[in-house]
CSV table of C-alpha atoms in Angstrom, one decimal:
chain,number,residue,atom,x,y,z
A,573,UNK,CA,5.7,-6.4,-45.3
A,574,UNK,CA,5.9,-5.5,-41.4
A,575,UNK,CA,9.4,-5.5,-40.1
A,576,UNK,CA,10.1,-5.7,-36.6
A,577,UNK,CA,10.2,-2.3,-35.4
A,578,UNK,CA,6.5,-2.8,-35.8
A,579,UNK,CA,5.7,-6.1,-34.6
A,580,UNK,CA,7.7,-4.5,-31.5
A,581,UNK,CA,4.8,-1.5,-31.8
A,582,UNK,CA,2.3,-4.2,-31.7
A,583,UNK,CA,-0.1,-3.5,-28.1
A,584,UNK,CA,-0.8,-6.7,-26.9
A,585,UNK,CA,-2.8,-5.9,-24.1
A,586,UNK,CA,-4.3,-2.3,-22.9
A,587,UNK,CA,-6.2,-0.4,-20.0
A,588,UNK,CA,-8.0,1.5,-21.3
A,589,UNK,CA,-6.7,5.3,-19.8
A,590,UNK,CA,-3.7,3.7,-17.6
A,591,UNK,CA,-1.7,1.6,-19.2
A,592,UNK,CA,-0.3,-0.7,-22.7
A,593,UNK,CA,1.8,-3.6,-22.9
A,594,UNK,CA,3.9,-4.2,-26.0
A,595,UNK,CA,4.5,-7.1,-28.3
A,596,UNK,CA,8.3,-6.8,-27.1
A,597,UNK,CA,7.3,-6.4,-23.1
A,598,UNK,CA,7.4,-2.8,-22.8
A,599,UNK,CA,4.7,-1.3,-21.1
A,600,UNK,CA,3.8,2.5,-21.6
A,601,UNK,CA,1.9,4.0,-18.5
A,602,UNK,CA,0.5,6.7,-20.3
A,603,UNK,CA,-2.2,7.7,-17.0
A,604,UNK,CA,1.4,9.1,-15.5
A,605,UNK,CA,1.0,12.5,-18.0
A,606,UNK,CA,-2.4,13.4,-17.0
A,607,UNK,CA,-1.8,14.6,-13.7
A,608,UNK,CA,0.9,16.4,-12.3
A,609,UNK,CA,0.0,14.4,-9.0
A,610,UNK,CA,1.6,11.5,-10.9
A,611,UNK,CA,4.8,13.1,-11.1
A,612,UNK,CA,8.1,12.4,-9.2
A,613,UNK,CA,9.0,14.7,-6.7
A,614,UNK,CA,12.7,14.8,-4.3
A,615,UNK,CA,12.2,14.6,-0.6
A,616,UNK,CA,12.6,17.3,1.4
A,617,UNK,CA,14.2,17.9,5.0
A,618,UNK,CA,12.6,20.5,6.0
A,619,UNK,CA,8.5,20.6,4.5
A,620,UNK,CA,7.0,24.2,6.0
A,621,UNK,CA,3.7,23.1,6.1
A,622,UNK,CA,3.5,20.1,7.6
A,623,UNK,CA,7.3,20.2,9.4
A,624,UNK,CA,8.0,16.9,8.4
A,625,UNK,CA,11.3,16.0,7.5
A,626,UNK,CA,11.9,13.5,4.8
A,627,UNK,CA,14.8,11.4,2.6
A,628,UNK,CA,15.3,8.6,0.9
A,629,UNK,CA,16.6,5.1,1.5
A,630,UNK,CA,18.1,2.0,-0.1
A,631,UNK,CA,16.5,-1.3,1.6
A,632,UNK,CA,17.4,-4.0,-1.1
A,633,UNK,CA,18.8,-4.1,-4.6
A,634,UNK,CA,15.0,-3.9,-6.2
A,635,UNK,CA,13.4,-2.2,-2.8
A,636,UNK,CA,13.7,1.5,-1.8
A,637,UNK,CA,11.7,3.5,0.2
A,638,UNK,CA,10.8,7.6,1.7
A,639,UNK,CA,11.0,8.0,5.4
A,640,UNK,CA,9.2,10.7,7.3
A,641,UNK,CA,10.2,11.9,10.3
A,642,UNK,CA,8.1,14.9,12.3
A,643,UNK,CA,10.1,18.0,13.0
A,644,UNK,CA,9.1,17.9,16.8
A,645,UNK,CA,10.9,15.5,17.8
A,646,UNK,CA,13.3,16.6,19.9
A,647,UNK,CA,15.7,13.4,21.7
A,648,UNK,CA,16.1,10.3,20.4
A,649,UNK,CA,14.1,8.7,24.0
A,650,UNK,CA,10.7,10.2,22.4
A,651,UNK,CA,9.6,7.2,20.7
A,652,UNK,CA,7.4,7.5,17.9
A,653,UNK,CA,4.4,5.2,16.0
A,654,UNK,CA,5.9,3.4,13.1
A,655,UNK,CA,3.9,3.5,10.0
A,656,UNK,CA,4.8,1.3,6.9
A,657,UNK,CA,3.1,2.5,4.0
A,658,UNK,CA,2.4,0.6,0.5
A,659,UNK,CA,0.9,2.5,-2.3
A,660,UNK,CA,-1.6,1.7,-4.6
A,661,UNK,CA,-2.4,1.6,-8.0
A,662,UNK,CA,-3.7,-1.2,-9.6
A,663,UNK,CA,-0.3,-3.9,-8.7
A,664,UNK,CA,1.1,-1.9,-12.2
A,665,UNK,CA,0.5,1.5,-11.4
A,666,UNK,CA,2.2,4.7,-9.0
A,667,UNK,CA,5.3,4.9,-6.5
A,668,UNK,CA,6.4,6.2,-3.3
A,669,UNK,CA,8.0,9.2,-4.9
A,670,UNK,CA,4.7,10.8,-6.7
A,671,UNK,CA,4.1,13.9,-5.7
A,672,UNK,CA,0.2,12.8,-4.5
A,673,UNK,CA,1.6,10.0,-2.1
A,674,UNK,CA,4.8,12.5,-0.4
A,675,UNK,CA,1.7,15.4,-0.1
A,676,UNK,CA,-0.6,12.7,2.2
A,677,UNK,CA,2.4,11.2,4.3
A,678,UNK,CA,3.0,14.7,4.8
A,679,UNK,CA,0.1,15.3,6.5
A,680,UNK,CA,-0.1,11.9,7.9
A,681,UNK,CA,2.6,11.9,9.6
A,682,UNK,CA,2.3,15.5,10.9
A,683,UNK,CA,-1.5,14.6,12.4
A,684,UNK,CA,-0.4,11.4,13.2
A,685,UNK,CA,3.1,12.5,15.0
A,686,UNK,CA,4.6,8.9,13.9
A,687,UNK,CA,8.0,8.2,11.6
A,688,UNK,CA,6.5,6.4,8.3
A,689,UNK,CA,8.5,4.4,5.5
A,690,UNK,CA,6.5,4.6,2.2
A,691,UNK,CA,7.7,1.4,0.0
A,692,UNK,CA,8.6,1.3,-3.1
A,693,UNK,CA,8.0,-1.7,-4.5
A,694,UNK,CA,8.3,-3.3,-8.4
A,695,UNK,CA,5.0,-3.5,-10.1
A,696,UNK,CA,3.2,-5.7,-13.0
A,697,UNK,CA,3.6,-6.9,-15.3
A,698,UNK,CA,6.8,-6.7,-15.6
A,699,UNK,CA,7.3,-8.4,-12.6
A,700,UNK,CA,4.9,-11.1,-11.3
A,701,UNK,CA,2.4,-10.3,-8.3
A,702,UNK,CA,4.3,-12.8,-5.9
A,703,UNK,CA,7.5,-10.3,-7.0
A,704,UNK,CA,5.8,-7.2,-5.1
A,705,UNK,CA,4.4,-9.1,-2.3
A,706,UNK,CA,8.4,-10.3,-1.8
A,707,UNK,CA,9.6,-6.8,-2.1
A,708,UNK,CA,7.1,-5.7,0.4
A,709,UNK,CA,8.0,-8.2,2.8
A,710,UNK,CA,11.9,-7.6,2.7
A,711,UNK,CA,10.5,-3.9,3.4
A,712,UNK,CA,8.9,-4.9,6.9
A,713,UNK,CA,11.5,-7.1,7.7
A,714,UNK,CA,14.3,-4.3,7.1
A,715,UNK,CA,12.1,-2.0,9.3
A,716,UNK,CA,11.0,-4.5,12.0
A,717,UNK,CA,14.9,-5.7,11.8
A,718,UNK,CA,16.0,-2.3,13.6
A,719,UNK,CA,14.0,-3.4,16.7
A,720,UNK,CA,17.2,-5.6,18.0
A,721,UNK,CA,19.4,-4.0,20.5
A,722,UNK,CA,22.4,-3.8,19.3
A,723,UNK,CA,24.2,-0.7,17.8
A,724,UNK,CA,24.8,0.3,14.2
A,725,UNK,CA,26.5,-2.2,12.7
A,726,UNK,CA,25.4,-1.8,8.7
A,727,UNK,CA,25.3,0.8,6.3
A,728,UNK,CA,21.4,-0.1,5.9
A,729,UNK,CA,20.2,0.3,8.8
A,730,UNK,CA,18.6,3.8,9.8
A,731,UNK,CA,18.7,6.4,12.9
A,732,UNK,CA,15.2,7.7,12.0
A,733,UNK,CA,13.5,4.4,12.7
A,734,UNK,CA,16.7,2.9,15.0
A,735,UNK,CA,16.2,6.1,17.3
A,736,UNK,CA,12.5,6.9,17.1
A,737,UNK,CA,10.6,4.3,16.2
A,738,UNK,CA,8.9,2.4,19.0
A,739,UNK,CA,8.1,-1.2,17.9
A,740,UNK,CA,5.4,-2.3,20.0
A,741,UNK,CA,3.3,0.3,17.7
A,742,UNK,CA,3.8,-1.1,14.1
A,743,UNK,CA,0.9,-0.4,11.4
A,744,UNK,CA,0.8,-1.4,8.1
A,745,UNK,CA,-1.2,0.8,5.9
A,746,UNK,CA,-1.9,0.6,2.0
A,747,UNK,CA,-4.9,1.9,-0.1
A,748,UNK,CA,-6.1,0.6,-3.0
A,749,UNK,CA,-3.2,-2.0,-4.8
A,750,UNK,CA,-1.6,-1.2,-1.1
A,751,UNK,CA,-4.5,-2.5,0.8
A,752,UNK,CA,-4.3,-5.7,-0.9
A,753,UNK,CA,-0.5,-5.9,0.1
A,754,UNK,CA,-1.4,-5.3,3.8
A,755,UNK,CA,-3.7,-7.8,3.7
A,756,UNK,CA,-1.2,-10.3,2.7
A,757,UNK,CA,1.7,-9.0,4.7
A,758,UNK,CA,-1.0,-9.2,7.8
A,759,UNK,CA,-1.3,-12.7,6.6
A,760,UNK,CA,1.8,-13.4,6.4
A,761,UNK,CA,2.9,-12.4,9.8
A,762,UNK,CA,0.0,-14.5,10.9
A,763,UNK,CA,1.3,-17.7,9.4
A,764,UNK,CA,5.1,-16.9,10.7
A,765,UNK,CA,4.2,-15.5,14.3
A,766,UNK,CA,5.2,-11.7,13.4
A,767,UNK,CA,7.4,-10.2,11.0
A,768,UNK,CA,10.2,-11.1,13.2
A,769,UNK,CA,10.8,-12.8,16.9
A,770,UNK,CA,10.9,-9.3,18.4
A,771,UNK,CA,8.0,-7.3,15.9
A,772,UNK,CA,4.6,-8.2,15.4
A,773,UNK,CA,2.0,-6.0,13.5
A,774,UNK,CA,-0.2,-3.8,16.1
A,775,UNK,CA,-2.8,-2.3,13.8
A,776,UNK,CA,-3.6,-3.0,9.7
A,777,UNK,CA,-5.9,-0.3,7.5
A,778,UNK,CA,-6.7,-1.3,4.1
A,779,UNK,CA,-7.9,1.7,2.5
A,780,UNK,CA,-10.4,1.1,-0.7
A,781,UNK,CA,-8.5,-2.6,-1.1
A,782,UNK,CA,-8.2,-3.7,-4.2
A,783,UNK,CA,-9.8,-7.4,-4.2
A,784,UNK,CA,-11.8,-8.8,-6.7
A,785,UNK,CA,-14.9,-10.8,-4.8
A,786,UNK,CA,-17.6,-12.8,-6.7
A,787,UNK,CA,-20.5,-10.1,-7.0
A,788,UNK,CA,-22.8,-9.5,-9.9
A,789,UNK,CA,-21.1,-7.7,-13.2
A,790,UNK,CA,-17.7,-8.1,-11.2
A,791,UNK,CA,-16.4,-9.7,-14.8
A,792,UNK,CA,-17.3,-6.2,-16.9
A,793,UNK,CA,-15.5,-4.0,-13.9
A,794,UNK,CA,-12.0,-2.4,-15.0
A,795,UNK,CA,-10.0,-4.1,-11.5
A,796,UNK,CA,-11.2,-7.8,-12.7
A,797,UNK,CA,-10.0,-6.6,-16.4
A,798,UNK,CA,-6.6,-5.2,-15.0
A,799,UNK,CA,-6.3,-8.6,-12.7
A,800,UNK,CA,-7.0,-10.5,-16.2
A,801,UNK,CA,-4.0,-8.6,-17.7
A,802,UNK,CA,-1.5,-8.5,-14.9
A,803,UNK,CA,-2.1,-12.3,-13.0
A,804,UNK,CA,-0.1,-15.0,-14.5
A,805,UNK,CA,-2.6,-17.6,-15.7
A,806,UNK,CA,-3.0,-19.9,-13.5
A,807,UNK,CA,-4.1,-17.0,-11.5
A,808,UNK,CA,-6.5,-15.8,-13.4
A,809,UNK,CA,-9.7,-15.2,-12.6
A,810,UNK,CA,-11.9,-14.7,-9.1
A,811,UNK,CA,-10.6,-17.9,-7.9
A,812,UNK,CA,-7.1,-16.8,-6.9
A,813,UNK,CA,-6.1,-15.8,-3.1
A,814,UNK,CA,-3.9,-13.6,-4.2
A,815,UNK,CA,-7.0,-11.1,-5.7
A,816,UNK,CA,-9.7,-12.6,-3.8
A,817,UNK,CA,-9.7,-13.3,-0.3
A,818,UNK,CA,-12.4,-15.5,0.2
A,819,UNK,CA,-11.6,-17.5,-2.4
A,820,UNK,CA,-11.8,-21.3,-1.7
A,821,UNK,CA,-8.3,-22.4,-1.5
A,822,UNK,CA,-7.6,-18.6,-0.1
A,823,UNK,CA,-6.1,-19.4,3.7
A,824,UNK,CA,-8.4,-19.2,6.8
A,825,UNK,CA,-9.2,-15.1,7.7
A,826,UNK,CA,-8.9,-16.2,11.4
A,827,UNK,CA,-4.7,-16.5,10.6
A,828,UNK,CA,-4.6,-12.2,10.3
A,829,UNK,CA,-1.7,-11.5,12.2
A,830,UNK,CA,-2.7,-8.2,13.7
A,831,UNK,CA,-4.7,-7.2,16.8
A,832,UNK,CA,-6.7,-4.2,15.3
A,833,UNK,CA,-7.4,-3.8,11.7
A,834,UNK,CA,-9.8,-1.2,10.2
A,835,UNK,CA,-11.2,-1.2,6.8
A,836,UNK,CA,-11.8,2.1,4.4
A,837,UNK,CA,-14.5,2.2,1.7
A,838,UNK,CA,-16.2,4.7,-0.3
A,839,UNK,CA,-19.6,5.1,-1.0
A,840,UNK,CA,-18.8,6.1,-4.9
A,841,UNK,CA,-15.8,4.3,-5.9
A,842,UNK,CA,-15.6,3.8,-9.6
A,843,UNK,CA,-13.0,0.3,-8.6
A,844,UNK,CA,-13.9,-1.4,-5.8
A,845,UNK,CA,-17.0,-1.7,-4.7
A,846,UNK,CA,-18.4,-1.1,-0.9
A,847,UNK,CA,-20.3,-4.7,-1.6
A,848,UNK,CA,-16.9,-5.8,-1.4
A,849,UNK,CA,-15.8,-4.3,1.4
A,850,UNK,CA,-19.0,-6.0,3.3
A,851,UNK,CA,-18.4,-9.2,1.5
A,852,UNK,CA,-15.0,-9.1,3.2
A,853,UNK,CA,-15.8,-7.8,6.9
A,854,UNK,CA,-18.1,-10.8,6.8
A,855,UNK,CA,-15.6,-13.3,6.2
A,856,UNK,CA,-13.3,-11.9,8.6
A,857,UNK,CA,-16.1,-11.9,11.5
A,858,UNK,CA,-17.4,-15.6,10.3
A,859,UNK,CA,-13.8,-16.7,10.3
A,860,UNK,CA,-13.7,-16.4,14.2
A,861,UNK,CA,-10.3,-13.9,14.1
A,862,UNK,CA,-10.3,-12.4,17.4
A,863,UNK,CA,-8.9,-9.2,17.0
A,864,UNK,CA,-11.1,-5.3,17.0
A,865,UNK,CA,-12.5,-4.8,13.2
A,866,UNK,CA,-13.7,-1.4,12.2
A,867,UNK,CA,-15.3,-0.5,9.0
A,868,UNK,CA,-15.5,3.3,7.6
A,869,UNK,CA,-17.7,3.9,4.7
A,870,UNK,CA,-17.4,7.5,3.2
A,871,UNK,CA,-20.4,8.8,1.9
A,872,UNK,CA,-20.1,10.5,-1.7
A,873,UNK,CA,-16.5,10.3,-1.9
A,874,UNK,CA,-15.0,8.2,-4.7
A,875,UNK,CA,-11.7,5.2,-5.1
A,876,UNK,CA,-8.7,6.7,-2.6
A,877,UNK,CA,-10.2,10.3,-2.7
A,878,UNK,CA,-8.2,11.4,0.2
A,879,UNK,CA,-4.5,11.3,-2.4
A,880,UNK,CA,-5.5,14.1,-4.5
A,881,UNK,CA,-6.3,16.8,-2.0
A,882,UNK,CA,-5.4,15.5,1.7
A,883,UNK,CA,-6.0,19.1,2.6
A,884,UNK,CA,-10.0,19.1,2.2
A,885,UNK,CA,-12.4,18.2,5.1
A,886,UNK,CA,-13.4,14.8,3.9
A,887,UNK,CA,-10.0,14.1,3.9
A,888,UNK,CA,-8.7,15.5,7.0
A,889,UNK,CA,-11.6,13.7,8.6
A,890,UNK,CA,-10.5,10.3,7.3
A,891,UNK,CA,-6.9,11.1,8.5
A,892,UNK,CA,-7.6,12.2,12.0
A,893,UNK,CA,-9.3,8.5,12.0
A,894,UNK,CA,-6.4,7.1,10.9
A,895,UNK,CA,-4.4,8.9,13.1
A,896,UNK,CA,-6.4,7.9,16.1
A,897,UNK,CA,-6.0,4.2,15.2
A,898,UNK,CA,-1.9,4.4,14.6
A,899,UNK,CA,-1.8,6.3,18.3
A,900,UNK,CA,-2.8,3.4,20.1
């Protein structure tokens, strides 16, 4: 007779090489031990290579985040790009504090001399999708809120971004999961007139977003799978804004509340397909939004390449676009 240690041990639902969710709600992401990318890592003040200094913050009781700050600066009148940064992994997967995501803000925020706030937000299933695009909302808020004028008057609020950060150059950036969050944070701020009355979001870059569009054999792909598993049912399925952006009752592209946005895809990506990324550059150009749109398509690379080594060519290539784009 079973007892119920092992109704408990019972998988309920599984992904097959990231993930299991248990009979009593636990969920074991076993993709964590096969790559020592995937593990946590402190920050550091002082990073040799890149000289970019780094710590960690407290935003919210269920929201935390890693600021980088670029050695160089030298007064607190230097102001700086701000980057916030949302990381991917599937809505269930990854964190700020893996060792792959501090390596490429690293070198981000060295070749893009800007301060960046990496998010770290809950993820699914644990928590429901709407959860993480809530947490990654307070984030923005909490970083747009250090635009007011007045001095220090909470324990949350930060010099790195109070002193350097200069407001009027705000970009979102996410990749994969993270993309799909900057899409509805850009969306967001376009329904609400900015993040705040003082911030608005100058530049967006989705980076290999992870949407799930209507195209043929979308159903057998692991990302509409995962969506399946993570979505609470009456989100289930291609018909739901919150996966796919041109869905029917999805809100009108023309509301993107950014001037600039570009768009990353790879030519060999194992997740998201390019067709996607096409599929979705269409609907923002018929949708009649009138800000700059820029498409990248990487040729022979695969889903978020640039994470595992940010030091190769392809990479540095990508970043140095990015770079360009957060400058303005």
């Amino acid at each position: 007779m079973a007892n119920s240690n092992d109704n408990n041990n019972e998988v309920v639902a599984e992904m097959d090489g990231f993930y299991r969710i248990y009979k009593d709600g636990r969920v074991e992401r076993y993709i964590y031990k096969k790559s020592n990318l995937s593990t946590y890592v402190p920050p550091s003040l002082d990073d040799p290579q890149n000289n970019v200094s780094s710590k960690d913050v407290i935003i919210s009781p269920h929201v935390s985040a890693r600021l980088y700050l670029p050695k160089n600066t030298t007064n607190s009148t230097q102001k700086l790009p701000i980057i916030v940064y949302y990381h991917g992994g599937a809505l269930a997967l990854g964190s700020a504090f893996f060792k792959s995501y501090h390596n490429y803000l690293n070198v981000l925020v060295s070749e893009s001399n800007a301060i960046a706030i990496s998010v770290e937000y809950r993820l699914a299933p644990e928590h429901d999708v709407t959860t993480i695009y809530e947490d990654s909302w307070t984030a923005l808020q909490w970083v747009a809120s250090h635009a007011n004028e007045k001095k220090f008057t909470s324990d949350n609020e930060d010099q790195w971004i109070k002193n350097y950060g200069d407001f009027n150059r705000l970009s979102i950036i996410g990749d994969s999961a993270g993309g799909n969050i900057v899409y509805h944070m850009t969306m967001r701020a376009g329904k609400e007139g900015g993040i705040n009355e003082k911030v608005t979001i100058n530049g967006s870059i989705l980076v290999c977003p992870y949407f799930v569009i209507p195209i043929e054999n979308i159903e057998e792909s692991a990302s509409y799978k995962n969506w399946i598993i993570i979505s609470s049912p009456s989100e289930a399925g291609l018909h739901s804004p919150l996966i796919n952006p041109l869905a029917e009752n999805a809100p009108n592209l023309s509301q993107l509340g950014c001037s600039r946005m570009l768009l990353c895809f790879t030519e060999k990506d194992e997740f998201i397909s390019k067709e996607i990324g096409i599929r979705f550059v269409k609907g923002v150009k018929k949708s009649g939004w009138k800000g700059d749109l820029e498409l990248i398509e990487v040729e022979g690379e695969g889903h978020c390449f640039q994470l595992a080594n940010p030091e190769s060519e392809k990479s540095q290539e990508l970043i140095k676009r990015f770079a360009a784009f957060i400058q303005l």
